[in-house]
PDB file of C-alpha atoms in Angstrom:
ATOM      1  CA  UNK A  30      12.959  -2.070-107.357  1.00 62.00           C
ATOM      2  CA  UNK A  31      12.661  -5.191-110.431  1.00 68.00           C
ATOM      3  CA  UNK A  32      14.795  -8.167-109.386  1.00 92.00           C
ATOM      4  CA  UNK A  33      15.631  -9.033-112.675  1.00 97.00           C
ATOM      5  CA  UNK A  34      15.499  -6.132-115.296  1.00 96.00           C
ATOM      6  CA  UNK A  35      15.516  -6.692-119.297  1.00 97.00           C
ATOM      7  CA  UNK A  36      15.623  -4.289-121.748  1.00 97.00           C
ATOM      8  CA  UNK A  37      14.122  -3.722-124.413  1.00 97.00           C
ATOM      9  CA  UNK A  38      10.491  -4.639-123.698  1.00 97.00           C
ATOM     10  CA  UNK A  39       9.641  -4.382-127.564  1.00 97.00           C
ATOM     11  CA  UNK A  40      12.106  -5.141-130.416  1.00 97.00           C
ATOM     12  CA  UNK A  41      10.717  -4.833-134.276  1.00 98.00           C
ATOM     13  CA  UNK A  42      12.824  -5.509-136.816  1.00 97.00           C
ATOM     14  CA  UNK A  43      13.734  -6.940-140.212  1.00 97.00           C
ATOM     15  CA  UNK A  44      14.940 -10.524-140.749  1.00 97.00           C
ATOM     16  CA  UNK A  45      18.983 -10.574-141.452  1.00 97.00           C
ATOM     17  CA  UNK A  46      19.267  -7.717-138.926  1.00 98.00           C
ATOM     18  CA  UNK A  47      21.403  -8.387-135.701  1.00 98.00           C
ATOM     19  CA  UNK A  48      19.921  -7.351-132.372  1.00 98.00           C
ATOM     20  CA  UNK A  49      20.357  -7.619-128.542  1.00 98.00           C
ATOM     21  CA  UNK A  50      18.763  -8.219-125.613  1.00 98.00           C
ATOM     22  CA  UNK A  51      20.082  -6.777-121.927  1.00 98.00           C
ATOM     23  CA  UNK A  52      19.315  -8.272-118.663  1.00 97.00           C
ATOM     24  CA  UNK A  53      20.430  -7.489-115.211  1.00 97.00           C
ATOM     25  CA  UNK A  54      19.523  -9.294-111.834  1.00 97.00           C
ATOM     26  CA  UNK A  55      19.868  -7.418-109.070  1.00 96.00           C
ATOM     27  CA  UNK A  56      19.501 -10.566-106.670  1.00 94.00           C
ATOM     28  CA  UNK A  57      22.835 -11.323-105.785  1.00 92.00           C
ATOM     29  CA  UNK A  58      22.478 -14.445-107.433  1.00 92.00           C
ATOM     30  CA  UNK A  59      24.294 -17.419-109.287  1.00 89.00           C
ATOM     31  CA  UNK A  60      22.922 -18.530-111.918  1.00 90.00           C
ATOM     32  CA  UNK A  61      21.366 -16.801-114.887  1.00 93.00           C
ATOM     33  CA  UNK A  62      19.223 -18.125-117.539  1.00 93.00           C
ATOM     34  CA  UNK A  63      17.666 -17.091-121.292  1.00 95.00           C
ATOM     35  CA  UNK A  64      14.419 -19.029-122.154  1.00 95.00           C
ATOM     36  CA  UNK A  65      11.896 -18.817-125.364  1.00 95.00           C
ATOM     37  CA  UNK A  66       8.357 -18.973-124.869  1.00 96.00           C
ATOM     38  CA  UNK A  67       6.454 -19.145-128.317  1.00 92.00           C
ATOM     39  CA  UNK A  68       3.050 -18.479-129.364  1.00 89.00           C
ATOM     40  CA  UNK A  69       1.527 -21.262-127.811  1.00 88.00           C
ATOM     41  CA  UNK A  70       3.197 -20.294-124.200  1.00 88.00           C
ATOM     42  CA  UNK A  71       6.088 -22.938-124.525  1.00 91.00           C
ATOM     43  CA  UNK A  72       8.976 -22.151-121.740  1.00 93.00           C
ATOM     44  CA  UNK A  73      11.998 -23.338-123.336  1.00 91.00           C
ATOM     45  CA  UNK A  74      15.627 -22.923-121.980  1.00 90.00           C
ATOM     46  CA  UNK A  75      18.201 -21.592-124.007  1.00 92.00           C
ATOM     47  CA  UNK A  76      21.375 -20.953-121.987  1.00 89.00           C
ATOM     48  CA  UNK A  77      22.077 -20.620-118.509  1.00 89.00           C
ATOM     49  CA  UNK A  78      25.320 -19.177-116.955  1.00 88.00           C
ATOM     50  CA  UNK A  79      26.914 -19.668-113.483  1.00 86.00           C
ATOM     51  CA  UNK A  80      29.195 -16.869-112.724  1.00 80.00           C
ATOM     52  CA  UNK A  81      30.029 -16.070-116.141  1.00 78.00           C
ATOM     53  CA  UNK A  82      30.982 -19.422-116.975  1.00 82.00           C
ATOM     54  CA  UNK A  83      28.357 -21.172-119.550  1.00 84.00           C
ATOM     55  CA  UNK A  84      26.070 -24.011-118.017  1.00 79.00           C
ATOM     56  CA  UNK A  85      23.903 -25.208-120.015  1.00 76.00           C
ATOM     57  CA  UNK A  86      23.846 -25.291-124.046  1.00 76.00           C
ATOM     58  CA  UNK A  87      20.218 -26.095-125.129  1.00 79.00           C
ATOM     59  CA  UNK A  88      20.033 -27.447-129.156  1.00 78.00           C
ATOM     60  CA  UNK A  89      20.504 -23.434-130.172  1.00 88.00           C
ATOM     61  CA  UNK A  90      21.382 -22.358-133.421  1.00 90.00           C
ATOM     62  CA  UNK A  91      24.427 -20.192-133.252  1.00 91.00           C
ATOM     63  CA  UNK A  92      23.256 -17.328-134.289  1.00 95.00           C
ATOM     64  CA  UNK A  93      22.187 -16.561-130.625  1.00 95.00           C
ATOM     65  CA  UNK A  94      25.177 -15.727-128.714  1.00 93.00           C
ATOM     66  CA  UNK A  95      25.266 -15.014-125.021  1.00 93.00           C
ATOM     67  CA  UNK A  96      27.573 -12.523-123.094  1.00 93.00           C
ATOM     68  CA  UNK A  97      28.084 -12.499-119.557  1.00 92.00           C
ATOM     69  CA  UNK A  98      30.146  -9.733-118.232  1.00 91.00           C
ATOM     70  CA  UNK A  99      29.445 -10.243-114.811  1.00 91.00           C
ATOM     71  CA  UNK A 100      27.429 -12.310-112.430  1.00 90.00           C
ATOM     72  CA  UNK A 101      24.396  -9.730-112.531  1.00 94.00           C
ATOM     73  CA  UNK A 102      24.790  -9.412-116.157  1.00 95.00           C
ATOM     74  CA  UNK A 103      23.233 -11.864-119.025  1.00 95.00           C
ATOM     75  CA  UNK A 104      22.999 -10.757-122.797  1.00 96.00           C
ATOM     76  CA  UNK A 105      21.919 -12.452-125.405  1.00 96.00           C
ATOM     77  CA  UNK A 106      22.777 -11.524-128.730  1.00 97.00           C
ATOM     78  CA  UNK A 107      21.198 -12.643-132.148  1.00 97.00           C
ATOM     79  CA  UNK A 108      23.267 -12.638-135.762  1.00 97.00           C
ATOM     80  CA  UNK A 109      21.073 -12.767-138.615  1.00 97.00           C
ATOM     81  CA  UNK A 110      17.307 -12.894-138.053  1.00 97.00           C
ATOM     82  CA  UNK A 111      14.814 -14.979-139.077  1.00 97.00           C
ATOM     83  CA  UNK A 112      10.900 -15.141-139.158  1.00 96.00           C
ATOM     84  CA  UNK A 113      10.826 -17.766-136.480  1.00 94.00           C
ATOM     85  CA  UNK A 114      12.903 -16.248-134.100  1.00 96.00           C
ATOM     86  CA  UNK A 115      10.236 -14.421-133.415  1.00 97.00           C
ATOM     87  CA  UNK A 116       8.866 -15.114-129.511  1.00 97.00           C
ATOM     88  CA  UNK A 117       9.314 -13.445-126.507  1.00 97.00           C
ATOM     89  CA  UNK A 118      12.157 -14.355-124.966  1.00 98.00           C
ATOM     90  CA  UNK A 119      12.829 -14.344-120.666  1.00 97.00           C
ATOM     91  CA  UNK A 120      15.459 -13.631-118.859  1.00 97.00           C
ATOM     92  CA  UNK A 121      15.846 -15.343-115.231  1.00 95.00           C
ATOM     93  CA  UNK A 122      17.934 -15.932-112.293  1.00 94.00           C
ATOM     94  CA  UNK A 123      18.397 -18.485-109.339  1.00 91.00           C
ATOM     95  CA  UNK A 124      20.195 -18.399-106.305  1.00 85.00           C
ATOM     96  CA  UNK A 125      22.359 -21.670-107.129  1.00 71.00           C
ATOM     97  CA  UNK A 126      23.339 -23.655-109.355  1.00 60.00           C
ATOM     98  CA  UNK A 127      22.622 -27.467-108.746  1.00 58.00           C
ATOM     99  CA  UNK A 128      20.208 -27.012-106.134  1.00 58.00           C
ATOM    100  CA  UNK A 129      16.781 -28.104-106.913  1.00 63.00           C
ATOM    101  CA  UNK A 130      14.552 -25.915-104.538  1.00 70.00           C
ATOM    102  CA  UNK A 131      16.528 -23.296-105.737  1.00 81.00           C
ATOM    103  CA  UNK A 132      13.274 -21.004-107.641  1.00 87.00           C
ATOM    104  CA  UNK A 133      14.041 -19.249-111.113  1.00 92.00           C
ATOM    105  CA  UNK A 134      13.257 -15.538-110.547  1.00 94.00           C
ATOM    106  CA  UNK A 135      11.712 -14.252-114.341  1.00 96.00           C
ATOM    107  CA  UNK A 136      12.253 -10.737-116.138  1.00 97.00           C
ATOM    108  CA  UNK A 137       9.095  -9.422-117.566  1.00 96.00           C
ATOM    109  CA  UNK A 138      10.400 -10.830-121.202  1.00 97.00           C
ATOM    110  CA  UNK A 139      11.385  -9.347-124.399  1.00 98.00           C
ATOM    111  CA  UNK A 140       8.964  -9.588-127.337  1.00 97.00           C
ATOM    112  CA  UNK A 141      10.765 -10.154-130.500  1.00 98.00           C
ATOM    113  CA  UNK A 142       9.168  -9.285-133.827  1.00 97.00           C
ATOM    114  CA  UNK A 143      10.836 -10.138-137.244  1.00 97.00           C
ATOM    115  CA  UNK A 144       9.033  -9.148-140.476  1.00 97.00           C
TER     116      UNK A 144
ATOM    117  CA  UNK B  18      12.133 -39.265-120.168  1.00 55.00           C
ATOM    118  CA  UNK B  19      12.653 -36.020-119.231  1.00 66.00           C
ATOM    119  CA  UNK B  20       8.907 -34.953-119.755  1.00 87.00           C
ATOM    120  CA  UNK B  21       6.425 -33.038-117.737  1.00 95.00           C
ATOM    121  CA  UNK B  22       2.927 -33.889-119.545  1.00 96.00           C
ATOM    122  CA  UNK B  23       0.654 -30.924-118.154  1.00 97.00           C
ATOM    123  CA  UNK B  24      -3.054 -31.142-118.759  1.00 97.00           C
ATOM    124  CA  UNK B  25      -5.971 -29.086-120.066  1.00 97.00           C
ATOM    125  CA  UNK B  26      -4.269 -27.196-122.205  1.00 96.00           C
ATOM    126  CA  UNK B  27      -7.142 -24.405-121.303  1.00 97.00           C
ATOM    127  CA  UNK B  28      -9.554 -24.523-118.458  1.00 98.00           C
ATOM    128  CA  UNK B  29     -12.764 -22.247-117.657  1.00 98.00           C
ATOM    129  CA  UNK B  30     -14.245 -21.829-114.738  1.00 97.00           C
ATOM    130  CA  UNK B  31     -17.163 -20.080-112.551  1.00 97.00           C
ATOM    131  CA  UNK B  32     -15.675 -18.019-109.480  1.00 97.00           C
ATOM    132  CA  UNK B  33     -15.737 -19.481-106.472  1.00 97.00           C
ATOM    133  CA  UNK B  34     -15.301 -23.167-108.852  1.00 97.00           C
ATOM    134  CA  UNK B  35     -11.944 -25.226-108.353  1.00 97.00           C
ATOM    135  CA  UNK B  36      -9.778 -25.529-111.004  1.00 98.00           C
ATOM    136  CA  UNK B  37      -7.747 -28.487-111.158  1.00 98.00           C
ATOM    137  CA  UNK B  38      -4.588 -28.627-112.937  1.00 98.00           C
ATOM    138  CA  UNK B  39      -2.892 -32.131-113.942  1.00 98.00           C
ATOM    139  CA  UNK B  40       0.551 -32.699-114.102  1.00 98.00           C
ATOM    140  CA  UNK B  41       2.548 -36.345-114.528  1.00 97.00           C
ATOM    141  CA  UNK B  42       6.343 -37.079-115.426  1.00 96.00           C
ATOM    142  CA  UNK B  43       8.750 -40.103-115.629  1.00 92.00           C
ATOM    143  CA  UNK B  44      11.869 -39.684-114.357  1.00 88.00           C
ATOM    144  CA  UNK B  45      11.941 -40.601-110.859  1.00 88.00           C
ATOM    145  CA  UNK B  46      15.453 -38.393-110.586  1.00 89.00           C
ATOM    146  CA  UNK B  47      13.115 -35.111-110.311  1.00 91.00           C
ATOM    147  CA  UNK B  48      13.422 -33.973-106.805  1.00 90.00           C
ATOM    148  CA  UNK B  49      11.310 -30.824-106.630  1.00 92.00           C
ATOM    149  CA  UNK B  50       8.011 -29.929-108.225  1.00 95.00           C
ATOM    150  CA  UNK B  51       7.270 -26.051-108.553  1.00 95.00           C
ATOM    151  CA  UNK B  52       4.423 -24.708-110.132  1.00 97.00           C
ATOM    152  CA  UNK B  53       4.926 -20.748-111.461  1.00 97.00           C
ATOM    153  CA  UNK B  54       1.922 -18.694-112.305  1.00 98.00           C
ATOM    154  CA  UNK B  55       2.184 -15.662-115.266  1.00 98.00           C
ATOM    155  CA  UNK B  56       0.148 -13.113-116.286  1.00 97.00           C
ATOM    156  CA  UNK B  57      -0.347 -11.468-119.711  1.00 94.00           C
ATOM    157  CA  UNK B  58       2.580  -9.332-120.007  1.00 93.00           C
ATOM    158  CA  UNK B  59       4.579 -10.584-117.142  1.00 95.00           C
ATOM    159  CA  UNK B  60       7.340 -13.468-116.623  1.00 96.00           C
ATOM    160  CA  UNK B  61       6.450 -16.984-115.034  1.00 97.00           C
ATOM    161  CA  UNK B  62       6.682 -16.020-110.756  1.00 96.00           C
ATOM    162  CA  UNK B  63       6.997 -19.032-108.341  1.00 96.00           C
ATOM    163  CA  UNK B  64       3.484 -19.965-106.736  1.00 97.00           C
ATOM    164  CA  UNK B  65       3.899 -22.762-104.708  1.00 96.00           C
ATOM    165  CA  UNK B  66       6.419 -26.092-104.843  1.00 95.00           C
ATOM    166  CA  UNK B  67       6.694 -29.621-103.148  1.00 95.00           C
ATOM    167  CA  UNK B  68       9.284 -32.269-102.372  1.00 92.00           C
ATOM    168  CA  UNK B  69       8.263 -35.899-103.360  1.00 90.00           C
ATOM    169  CA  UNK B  70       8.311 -36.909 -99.564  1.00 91.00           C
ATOM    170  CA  UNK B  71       5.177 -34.726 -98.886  1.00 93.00           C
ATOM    171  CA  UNK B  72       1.867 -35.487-100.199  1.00 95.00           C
ATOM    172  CA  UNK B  73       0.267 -32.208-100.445  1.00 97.00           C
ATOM    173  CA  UNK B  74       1.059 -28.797 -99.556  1.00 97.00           C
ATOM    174  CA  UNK B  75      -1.301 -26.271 -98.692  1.00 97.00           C
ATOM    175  CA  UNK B  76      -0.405 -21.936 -99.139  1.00 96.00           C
ATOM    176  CA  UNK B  77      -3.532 -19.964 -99.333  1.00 97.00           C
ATOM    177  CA  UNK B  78      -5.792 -21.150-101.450  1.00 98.00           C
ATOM    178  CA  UNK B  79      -3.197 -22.664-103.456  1.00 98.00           C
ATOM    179  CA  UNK B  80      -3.174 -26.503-102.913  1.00 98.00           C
ATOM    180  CA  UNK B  81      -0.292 -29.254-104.758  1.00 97.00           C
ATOM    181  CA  UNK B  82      -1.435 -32.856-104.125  1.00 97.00           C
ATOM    182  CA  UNK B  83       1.310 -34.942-105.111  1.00 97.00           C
ATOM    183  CA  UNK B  84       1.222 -39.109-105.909  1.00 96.00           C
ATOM    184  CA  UNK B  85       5.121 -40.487-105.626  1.00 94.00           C
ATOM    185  CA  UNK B  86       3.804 -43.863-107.177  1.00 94.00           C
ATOM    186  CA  UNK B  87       1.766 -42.439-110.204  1.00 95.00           C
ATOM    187  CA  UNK B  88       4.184 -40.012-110.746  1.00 95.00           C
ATOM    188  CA  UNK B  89       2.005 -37.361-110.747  1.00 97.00           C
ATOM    189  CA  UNK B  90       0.828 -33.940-108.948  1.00 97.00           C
ATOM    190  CA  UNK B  91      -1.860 -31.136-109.585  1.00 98.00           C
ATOM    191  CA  UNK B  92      -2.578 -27.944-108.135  1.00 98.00           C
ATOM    192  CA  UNK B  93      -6.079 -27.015-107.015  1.00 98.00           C
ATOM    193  CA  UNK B  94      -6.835 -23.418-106.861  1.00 98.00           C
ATOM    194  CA  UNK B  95      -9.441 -23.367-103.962  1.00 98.00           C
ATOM    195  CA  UNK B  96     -12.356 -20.341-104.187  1.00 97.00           C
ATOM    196  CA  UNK B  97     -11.055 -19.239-107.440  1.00 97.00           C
ATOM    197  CA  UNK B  98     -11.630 -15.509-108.282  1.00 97.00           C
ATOM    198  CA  UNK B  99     -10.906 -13.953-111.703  1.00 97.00           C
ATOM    199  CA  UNK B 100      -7.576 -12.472-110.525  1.00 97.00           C
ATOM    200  CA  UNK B 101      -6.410 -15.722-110.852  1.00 98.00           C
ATOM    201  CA  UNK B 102      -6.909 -15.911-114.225  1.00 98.00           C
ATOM    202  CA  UNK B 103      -3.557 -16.748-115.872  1.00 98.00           C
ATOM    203  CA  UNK B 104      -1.396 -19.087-117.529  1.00 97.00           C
ATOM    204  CA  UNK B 105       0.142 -22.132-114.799  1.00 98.00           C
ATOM    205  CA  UNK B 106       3.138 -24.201-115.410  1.00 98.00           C
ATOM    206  CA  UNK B 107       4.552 -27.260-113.585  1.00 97.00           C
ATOM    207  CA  UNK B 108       7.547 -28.403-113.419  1.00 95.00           C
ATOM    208  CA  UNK B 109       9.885 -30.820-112.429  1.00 93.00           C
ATOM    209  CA  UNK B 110      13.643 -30.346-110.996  1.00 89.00           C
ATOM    210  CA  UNK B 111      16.743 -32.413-110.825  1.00 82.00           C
ATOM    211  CA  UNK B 112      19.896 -30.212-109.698  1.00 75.00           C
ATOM    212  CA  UNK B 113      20.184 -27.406-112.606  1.00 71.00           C
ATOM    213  CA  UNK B 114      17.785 -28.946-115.060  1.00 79.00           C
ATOM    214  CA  UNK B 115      14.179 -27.889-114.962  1.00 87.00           C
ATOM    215  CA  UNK B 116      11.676 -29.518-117.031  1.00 90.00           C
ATOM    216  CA  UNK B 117       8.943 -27.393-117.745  1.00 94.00           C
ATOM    217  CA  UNK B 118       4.859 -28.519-118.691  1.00 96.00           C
ATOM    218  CA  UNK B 119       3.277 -27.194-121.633  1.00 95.00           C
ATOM    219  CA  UNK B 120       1.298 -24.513-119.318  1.00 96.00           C
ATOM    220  CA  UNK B 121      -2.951 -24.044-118.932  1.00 97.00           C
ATOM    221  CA  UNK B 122      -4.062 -21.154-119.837  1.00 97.00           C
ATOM    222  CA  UNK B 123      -6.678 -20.634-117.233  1.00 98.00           C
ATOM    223  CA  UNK B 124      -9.927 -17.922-117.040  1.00 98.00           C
ATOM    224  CA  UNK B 125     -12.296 -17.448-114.228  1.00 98.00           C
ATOM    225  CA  UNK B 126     -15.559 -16.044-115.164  1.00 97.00           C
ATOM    226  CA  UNK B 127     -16.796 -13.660-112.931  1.00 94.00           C
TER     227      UNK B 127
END
């Protein structure tokens, strides 16, 4: 039963496209949160949303937008694709937000791939 | 000052060998230190954390040793076997910001 589910696991496609990614936490938590890990293994934080209200606003280009329906739901969506957008990006959840011992629960990522 | 610093970058060890993993920041605000463990193909999964009021905390063979004054803490990965090869990340915690190092990508050789 995954804790925190994103779909797709693969996504190929060709820059200028527009694309999204699902994820759903199944946690009961808070907080959710999109990060970027590059090539070189890099975690960095994106967005993060407590109960559908927006959080934090890392130095993003707009392109990437994020949706959150609910509190179990975080999309991210991404207008016009470039080359180095390419990463695979992670989904994640925590029980609160402002709590420091509070542990960030990850998806199992979403490699992105723009030719 | 809102750095972790995380060093090796890599590390390569013998079984049974234990790796050390280095990790040092600079703002004092940070009030919890996790360190998250992923494998190929997998999201970053919690491994083991401290406060700064303890000095080391023991699960397994997972060990954090943690310097308030330095600033800095490492993991030691007692009796490693090559299931624990994998990439490690610290981090440092302050409310709802999380500050993560660079990672070590580590292998144990069998």
């Amino acid at each position: 039963d995954t804790a925190v589910s994103q779909t797709p696991k693969y996504l190929v496609t060709q820059m200028g496209n527009d694309k999204s990614i699902k994820c759903e936490q199944n946690l009961g938590h808070d907080t959710m949160y999109w990060y970027k890990q590059d090539s070189k293994k890099f975690l960095k934080i994106m967005f993060s949303y407590n109960n559908k209200e927006l959080i934090i606003n890392e130095t993003v280009p707009n392109r990437f937008s994020p949706k959150s329906p609910d509190k179990a739901h975080l999309n991210l969506h991404i207008n016009s694709l470039e080359l180095g957008d390419s990463a695979v990006y992670f989904c994640a959840s925590s029980q609160h937000t402002g709590a420091s011992s509070s542990p960030l629960h990850f998806g199992n990522g979403t490699r992105l791939t723009v030719t | 000052q809102q750095q972790v610093k995380q060093s090796p970058q890599s590390l390569i060890v013998q079984k049974g060998g234990i790796p050390i993993i280095n990790c040092a920041y600079e703002n004092t605000a940070f009030d919890y230190f996790p360190w998250y463990q992923q494998f190929p193909g997998k999201g970053p999964a919690l491994l083991i954390a401290i406060r700064p009021d303890v000095s080391e905390k023991k699960e397994g063979r997972f060990t954090i040793s943690f310097n308030k004054s330095a600033k800095q803490f490492s993991l030691h990965i007692m009796d490693s076997q090559p299931g624990d090869s994998a990439t490690y990340f610290c981090a440092a915690n302050r409310d709802d910001k999380i500050i993560f190092g660079k990672g070590t990508r580590l292998h144990i050789l069998p």
